[in-house]
PDB file of C-alpha atoms in Angstrom:
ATOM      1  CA  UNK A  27     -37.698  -3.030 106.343  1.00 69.00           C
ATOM      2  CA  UNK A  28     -34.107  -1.204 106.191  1.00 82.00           C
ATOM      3  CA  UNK A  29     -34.265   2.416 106.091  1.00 89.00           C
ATOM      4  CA  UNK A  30     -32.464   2.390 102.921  1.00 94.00           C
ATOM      5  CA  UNK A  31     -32.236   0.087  99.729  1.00 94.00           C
ATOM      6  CA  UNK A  32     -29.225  -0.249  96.775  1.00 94.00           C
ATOM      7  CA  UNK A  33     -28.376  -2.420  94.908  1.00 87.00           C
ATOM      8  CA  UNK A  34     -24.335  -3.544  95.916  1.00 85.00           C
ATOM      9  CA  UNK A  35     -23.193  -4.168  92.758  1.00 85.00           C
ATOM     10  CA  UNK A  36     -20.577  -4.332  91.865  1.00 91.00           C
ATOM     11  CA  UNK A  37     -20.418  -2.378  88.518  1.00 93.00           C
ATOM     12  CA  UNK A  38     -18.089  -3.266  86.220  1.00 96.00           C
ATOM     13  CA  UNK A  39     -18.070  -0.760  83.252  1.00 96.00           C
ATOM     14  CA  UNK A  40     -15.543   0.275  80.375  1.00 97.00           C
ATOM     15  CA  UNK A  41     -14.622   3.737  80.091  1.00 97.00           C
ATOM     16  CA  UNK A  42     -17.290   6.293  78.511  1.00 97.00           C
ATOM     17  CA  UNK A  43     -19.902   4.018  79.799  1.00 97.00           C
ATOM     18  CA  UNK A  44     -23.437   5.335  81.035  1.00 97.00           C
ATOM     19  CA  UNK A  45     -24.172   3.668  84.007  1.00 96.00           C
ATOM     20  CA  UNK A  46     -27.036   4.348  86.589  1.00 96.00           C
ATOM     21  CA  UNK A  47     -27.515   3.424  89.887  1.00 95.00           C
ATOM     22  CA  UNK A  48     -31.056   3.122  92.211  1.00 94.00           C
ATOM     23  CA  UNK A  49     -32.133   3.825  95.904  1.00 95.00           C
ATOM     24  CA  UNK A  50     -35.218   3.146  97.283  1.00 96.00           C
ATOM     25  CA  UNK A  51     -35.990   4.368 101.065  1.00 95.00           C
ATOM     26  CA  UNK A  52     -39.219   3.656 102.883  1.00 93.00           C
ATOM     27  CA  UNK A  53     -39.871   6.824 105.110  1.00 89.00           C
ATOM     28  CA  UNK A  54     -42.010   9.503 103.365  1.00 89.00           C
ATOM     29  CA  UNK A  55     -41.432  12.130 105.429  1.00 86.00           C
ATOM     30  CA  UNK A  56     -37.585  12.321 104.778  1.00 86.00           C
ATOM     31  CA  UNK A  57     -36.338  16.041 103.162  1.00 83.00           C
ATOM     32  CA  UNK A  58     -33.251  15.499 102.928  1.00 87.00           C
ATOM     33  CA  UNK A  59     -31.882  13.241  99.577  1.00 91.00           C
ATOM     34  CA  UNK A  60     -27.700  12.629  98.819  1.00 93.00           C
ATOM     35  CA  UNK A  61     -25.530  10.602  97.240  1.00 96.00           C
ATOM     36  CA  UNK A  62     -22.196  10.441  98.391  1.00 95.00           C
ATOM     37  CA  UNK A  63     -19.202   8.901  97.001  1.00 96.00           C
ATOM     38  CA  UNK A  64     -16.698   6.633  99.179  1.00 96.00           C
ATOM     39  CA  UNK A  65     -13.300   5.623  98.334  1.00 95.00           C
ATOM     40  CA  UNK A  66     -12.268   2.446 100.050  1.00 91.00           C
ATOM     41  CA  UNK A  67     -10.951   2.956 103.976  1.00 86.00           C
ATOM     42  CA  UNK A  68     -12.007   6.915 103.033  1.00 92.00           C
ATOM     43  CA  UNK A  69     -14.201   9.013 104.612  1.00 93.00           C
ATOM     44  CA  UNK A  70     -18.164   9.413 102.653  1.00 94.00           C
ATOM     45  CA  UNK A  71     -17.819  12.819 100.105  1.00 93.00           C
ATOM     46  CA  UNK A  72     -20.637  14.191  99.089  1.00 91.00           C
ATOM     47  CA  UNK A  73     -21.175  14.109  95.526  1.00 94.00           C
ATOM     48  CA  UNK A  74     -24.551  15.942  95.221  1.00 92.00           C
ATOM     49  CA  UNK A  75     -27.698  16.474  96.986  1.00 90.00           C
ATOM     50  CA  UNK A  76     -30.720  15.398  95.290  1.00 92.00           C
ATOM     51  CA  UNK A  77     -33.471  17.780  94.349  1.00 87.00           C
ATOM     52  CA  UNK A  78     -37.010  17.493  93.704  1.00 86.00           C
ATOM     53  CA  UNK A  79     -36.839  18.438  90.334  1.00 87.00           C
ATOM     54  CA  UNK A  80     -33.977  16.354  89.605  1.00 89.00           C
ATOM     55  CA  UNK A  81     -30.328  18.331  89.335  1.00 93.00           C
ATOM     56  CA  UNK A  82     -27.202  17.970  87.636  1.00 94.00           C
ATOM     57  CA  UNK A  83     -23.855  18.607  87.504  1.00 94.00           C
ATOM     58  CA  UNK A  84     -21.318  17.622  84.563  1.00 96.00           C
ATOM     59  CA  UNK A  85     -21.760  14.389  84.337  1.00 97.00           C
ATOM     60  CA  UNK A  86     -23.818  13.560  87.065  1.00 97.00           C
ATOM     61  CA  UNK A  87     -27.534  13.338  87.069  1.00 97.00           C
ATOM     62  CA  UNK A  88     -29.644  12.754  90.351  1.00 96.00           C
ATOM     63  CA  UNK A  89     -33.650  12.170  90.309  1.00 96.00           C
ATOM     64  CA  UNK A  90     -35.763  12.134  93.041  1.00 95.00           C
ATOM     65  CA  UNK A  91     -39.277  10.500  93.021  1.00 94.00           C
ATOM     66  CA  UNK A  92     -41.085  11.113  95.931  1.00 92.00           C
ATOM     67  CA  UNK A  93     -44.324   9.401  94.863  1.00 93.00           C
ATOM     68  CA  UNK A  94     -42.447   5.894  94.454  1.00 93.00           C
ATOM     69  CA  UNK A  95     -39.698   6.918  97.126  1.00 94.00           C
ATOM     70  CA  UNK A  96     -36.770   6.200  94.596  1.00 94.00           C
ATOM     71  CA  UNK A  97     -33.777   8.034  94.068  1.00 96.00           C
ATOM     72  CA  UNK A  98     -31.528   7.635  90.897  1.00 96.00           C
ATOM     73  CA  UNK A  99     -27.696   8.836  90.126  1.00 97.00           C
ATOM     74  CA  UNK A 100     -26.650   8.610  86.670  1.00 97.00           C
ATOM     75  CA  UNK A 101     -22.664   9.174  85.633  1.00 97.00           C
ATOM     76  CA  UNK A 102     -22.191   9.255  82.007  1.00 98.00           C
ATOM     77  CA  UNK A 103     -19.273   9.612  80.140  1.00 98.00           C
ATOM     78  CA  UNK A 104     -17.352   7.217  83.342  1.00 98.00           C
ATOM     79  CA  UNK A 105     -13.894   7.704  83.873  1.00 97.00           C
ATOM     80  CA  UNK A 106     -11.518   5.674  85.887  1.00 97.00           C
ATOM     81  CA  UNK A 107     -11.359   8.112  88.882  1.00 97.00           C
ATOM     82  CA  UNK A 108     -15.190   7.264  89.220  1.00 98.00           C
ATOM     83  CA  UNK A 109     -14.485   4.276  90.810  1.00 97.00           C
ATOM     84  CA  UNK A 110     -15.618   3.984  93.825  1.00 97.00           C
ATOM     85  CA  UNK A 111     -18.332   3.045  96.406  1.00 96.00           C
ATOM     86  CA  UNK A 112     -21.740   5.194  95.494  1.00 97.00           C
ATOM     87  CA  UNK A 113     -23.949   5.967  99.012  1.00 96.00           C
ATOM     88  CA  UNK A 114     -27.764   6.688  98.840  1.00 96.00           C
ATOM     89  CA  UNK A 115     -28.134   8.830 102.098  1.00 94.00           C
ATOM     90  CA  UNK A 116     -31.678   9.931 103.344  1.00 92.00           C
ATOM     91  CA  UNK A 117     -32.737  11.913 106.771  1.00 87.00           C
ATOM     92  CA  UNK A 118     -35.189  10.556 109.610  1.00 83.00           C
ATOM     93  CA  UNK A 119     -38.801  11.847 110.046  1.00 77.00           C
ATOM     94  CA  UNK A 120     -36.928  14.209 112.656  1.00 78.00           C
ATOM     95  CA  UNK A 121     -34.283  15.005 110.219  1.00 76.00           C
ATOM     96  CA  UNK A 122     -31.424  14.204 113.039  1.00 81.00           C
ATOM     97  CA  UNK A 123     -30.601  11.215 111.420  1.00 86.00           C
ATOM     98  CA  UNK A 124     -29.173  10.199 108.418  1.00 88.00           C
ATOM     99  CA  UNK A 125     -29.967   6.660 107.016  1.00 92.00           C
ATOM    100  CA  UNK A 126     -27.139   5.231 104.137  1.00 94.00           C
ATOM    101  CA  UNK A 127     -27.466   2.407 102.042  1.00 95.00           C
ATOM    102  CA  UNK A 128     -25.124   0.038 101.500  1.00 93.00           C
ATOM    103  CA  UNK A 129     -23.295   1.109  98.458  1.00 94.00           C
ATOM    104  CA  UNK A 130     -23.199   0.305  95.366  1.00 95.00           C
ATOM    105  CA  UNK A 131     -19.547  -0.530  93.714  1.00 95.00           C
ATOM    106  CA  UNK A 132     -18.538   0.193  90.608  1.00 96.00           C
ATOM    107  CA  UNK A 133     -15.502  -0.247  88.935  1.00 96.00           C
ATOM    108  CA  UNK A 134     -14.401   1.688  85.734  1.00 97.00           C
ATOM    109  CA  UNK A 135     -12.542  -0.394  83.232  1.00 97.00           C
ATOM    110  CA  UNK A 136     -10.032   1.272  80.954  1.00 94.00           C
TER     111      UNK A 136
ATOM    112  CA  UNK B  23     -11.368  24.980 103.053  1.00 79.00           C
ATOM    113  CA  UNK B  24     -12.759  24.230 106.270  1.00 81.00           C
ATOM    114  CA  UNK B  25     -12.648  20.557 107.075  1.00 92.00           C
ATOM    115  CA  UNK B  26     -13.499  18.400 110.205  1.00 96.00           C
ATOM    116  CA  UNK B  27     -10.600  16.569 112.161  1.00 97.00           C
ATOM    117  CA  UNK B  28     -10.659  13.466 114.233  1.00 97.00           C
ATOM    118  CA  UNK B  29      -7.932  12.227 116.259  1.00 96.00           C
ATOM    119  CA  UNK B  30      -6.249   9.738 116.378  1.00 97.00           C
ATOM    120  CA  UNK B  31      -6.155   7.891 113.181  1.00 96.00           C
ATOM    121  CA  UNK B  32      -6.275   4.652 114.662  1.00 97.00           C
ATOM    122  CA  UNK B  33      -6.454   3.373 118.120  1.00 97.00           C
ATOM    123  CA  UNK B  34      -5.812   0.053 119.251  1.00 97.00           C
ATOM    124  CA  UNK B  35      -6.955  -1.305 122.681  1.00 97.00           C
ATOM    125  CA  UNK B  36      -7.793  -4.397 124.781  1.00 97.00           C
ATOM    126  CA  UNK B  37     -10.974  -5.100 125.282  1.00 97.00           C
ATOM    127  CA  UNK B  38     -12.469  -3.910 128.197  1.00 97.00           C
ATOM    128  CA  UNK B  39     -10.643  -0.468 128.143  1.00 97.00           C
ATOM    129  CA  UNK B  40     -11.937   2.959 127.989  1.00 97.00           C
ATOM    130  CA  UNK B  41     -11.781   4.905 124.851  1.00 98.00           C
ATOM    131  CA  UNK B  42     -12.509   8.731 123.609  1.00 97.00           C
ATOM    132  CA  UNK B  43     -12.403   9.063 119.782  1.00 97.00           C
ATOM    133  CA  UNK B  44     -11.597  13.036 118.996  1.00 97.00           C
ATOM    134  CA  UNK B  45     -13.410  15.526 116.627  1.00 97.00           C
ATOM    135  CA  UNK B  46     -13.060  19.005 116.296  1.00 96.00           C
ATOM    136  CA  UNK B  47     -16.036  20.177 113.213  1.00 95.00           C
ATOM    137  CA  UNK B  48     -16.112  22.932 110.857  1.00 93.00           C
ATOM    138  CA  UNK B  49     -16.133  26.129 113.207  1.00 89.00           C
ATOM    139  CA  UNK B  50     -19.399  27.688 112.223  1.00 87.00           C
ATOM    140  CA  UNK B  51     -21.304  24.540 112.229  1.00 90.00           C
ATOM    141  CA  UNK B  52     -23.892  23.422 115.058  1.00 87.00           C
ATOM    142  CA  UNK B  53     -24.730  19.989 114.594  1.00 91.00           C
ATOM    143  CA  UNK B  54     -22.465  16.696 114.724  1.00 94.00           C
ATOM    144  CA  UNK B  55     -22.719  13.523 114.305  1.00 95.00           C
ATOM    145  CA  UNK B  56     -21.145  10.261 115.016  1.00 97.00           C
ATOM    146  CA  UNK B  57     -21.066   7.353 112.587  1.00 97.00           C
ATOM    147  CA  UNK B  58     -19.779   3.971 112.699  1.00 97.00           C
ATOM    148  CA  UNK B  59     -18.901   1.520 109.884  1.00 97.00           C
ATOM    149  CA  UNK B  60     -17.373  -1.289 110.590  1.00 96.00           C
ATOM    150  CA  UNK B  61     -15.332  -3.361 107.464  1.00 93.00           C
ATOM    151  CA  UNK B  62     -17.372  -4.254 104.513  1.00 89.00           C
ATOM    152  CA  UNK B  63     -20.051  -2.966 105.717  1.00 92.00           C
ATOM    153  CA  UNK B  64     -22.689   0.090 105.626  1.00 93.00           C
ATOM    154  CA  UNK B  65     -22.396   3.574 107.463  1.00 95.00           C
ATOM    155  CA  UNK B  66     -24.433   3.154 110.790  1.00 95.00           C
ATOM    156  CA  UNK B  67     -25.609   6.738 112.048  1.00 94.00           C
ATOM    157  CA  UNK B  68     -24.994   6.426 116.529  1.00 97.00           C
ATOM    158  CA  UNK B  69     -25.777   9.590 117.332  1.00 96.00           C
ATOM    159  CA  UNK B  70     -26.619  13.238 116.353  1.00 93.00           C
ATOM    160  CA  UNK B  71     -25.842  15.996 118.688  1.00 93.00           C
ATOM    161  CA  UNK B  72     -27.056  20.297 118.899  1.00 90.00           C
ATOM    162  CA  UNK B  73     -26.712  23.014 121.789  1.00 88.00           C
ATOM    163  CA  UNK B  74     -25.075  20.729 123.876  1.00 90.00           C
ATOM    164  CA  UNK B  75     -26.988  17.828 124.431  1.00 92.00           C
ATOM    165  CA  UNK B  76     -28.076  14.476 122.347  1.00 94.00           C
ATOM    166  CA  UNK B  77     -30.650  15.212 119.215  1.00 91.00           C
ATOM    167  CA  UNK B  78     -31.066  11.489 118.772  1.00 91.00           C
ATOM    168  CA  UNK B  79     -29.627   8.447 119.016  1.00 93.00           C
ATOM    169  CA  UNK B  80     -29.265   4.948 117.671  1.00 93.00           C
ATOM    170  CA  UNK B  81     -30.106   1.613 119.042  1.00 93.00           C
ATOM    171  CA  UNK B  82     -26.565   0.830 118.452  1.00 95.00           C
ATOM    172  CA  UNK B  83     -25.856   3.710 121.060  1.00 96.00           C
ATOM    173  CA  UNK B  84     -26.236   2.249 124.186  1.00 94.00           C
ATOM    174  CA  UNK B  85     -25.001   3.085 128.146  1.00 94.00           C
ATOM    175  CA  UNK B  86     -21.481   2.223 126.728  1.00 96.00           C
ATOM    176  CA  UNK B  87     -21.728   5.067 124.778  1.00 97.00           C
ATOM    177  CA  UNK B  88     -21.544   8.891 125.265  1.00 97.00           C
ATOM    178  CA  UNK B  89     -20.416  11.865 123.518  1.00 97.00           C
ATOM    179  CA  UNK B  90     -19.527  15.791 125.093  1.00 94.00           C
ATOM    180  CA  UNK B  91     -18.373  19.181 123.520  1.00 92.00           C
ATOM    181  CA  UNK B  92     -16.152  19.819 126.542  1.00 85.00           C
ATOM    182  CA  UNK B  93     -14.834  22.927 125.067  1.00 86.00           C
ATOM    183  CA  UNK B  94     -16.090  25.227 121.709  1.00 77.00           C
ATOM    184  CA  UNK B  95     -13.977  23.312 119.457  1.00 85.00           C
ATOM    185  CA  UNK B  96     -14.106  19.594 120.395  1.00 92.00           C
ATOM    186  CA  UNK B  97     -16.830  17.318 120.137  1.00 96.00           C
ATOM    187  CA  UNK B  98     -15.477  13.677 121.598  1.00 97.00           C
ATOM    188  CA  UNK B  99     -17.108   9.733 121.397  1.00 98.00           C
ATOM    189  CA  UNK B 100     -16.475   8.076 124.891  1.00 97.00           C
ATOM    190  CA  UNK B 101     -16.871   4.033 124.678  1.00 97.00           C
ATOM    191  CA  UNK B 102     -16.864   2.921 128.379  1.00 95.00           C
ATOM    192  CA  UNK B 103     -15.812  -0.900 128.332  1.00 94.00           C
ATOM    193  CA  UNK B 104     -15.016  -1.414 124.639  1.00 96.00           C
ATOM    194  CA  UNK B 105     -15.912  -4.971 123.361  1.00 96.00           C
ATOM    195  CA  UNK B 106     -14.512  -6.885 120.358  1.00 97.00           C
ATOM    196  CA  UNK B 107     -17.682  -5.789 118.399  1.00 96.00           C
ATOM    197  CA  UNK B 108     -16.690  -1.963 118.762  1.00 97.00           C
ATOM    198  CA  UNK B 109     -13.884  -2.140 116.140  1.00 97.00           C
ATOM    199  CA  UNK B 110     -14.715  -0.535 113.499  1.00 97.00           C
ATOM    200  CA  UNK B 111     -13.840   3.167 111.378  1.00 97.00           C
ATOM    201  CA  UNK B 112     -16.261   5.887 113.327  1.00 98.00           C
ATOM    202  CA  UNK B 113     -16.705   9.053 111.194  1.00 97.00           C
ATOM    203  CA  UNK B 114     -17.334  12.568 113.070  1.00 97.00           C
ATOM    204  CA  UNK B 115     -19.737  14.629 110.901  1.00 94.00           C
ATOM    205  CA  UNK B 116     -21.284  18.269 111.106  1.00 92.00           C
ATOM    206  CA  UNK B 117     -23.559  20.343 109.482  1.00 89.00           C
ATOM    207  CA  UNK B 118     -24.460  23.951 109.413  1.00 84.00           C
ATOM    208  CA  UNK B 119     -27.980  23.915 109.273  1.00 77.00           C
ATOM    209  CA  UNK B 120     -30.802  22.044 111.513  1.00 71.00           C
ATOM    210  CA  UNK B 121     -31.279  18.452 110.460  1.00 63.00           C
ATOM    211  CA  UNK B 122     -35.163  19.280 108.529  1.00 61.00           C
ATOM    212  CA  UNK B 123     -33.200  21.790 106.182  1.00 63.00           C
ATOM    213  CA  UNK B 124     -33.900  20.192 102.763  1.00 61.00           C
ATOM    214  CA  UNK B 125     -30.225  19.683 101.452  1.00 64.00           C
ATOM    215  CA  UNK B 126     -28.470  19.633 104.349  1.00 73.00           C
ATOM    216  CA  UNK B 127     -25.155  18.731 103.728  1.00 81.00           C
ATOM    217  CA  UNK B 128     -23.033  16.720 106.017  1.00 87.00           C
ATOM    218  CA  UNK B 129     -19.367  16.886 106.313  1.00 91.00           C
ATOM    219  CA  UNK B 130     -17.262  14.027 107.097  1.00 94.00           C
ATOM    220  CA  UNK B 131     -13.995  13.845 109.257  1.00 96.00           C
ATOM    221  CA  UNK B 132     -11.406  11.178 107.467  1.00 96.00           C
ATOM    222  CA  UNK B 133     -12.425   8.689 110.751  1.00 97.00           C
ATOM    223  CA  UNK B 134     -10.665   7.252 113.352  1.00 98.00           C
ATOM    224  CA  UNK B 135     -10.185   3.643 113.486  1.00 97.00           C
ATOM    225  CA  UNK B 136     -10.720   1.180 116.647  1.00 98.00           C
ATOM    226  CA  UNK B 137      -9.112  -1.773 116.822  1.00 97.00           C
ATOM    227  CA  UNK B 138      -9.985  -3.725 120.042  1.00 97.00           C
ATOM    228  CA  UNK B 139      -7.780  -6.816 121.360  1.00 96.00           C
TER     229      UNK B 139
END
């Protein structure tokens, strides 16, 4: 079972959209929840960590449920620059090690 | 604002060859990281690193492999015999905290990428 599960996408929304994307990952005793952004041949930026109580910032909304082991990011309001790869990142049991998914791509249509 | 550097920005070699991909982290952070990710395809974590010796590693990071903080500022990836199969982007990443911190934020270098002949 991979460490980390996304949906790939790819995304394809108009401008102003709401668009949400999921993460499942299957090891309970991970602390440590992100979701990073990646711009293609870029290095992985963090966009925001995920609390337990669920955070935001702007636009961005992250949820964490540890009973089902699901993340969430939600970007409303999408603007062009938000194009890009989206990476669910979760720590080991030891927390040394930092599991991504795949990535989901989206695409911001004007 | 601090920022992690790798050098170089690409590196081509023939297979076979000897390479050491460069990092130098964020100066008050403790742990680093090496990532791989090779095109189209997912970050793959090789090998976290603290007080001067290997955290954990990867199944990907085998005998071939091996990093070394030679001085206080660099932190370097050694491939031994580099195959076809090593080419790929590697990230350098480092954090401030101890890897159980809840949050812990990693920072990314903008990668080096290995091109082997």
């Amino acid at each position: 079972r991979k460490e980390v599960e996304q949906d790939p996408g790819p995304f394809n929304v108009p401008e102003g959209a709401t668009v949400a994307f999921n993460c499942t990952y299957s090891n309970s005793a991970s602390q440590s929840f992100f979701w990073y952004r990646q711009d293609c041949r870029k290095e992985p930026k963090l966009l925001m960590s995920v609390y337990s109580s669920g955070n935001e910032d702007g636009r961005f909304t992250a949820q964490l449920n540890r009973a089902s082991q699901y993340i969430s990011l939600l970007i409303r309001d999408s603007k062009l620059s938000d194009s890009a790869t989206y990476l669910c990142v979760v720590n080991s049991r030891t927390g040394n090690q930092f599991y991504f998914g795949t990535g989901t791509s989206l695409t911001v249509i004007p | 604002e601090p920022e992690v550097t790798q050098t170089p920005s690409h590196q081509v070699t023939q297979m076979g060859q000897e390479v050491i991909l460069r990092c130098v982290p964020i100066s008050n952070h403790l742990y680093f990281y090496w990532y791989r990710q090779i095109l189209g395809q997912k970050v793959e974590f090789l090998v976290s690193f603290y007080n001067n010796e290997i955290s954990e590693k990867s199944e990907i990071f085998d005998d071939q492999f091996s990093v070394e903080r030679p001085d206080g500022s660099n932190f370097t990836l050694k491939i031994r015999s580099t195959k076809l199969e090593d080419s790929a982007m590697y990230f350098c990443a480092s954090t401030p905290r101890r890897g159980l911190a809840v949050n812990n934020e990693q920072f990314f270098g903008p990668g080096t990428r290995l091109t082997v002949l």
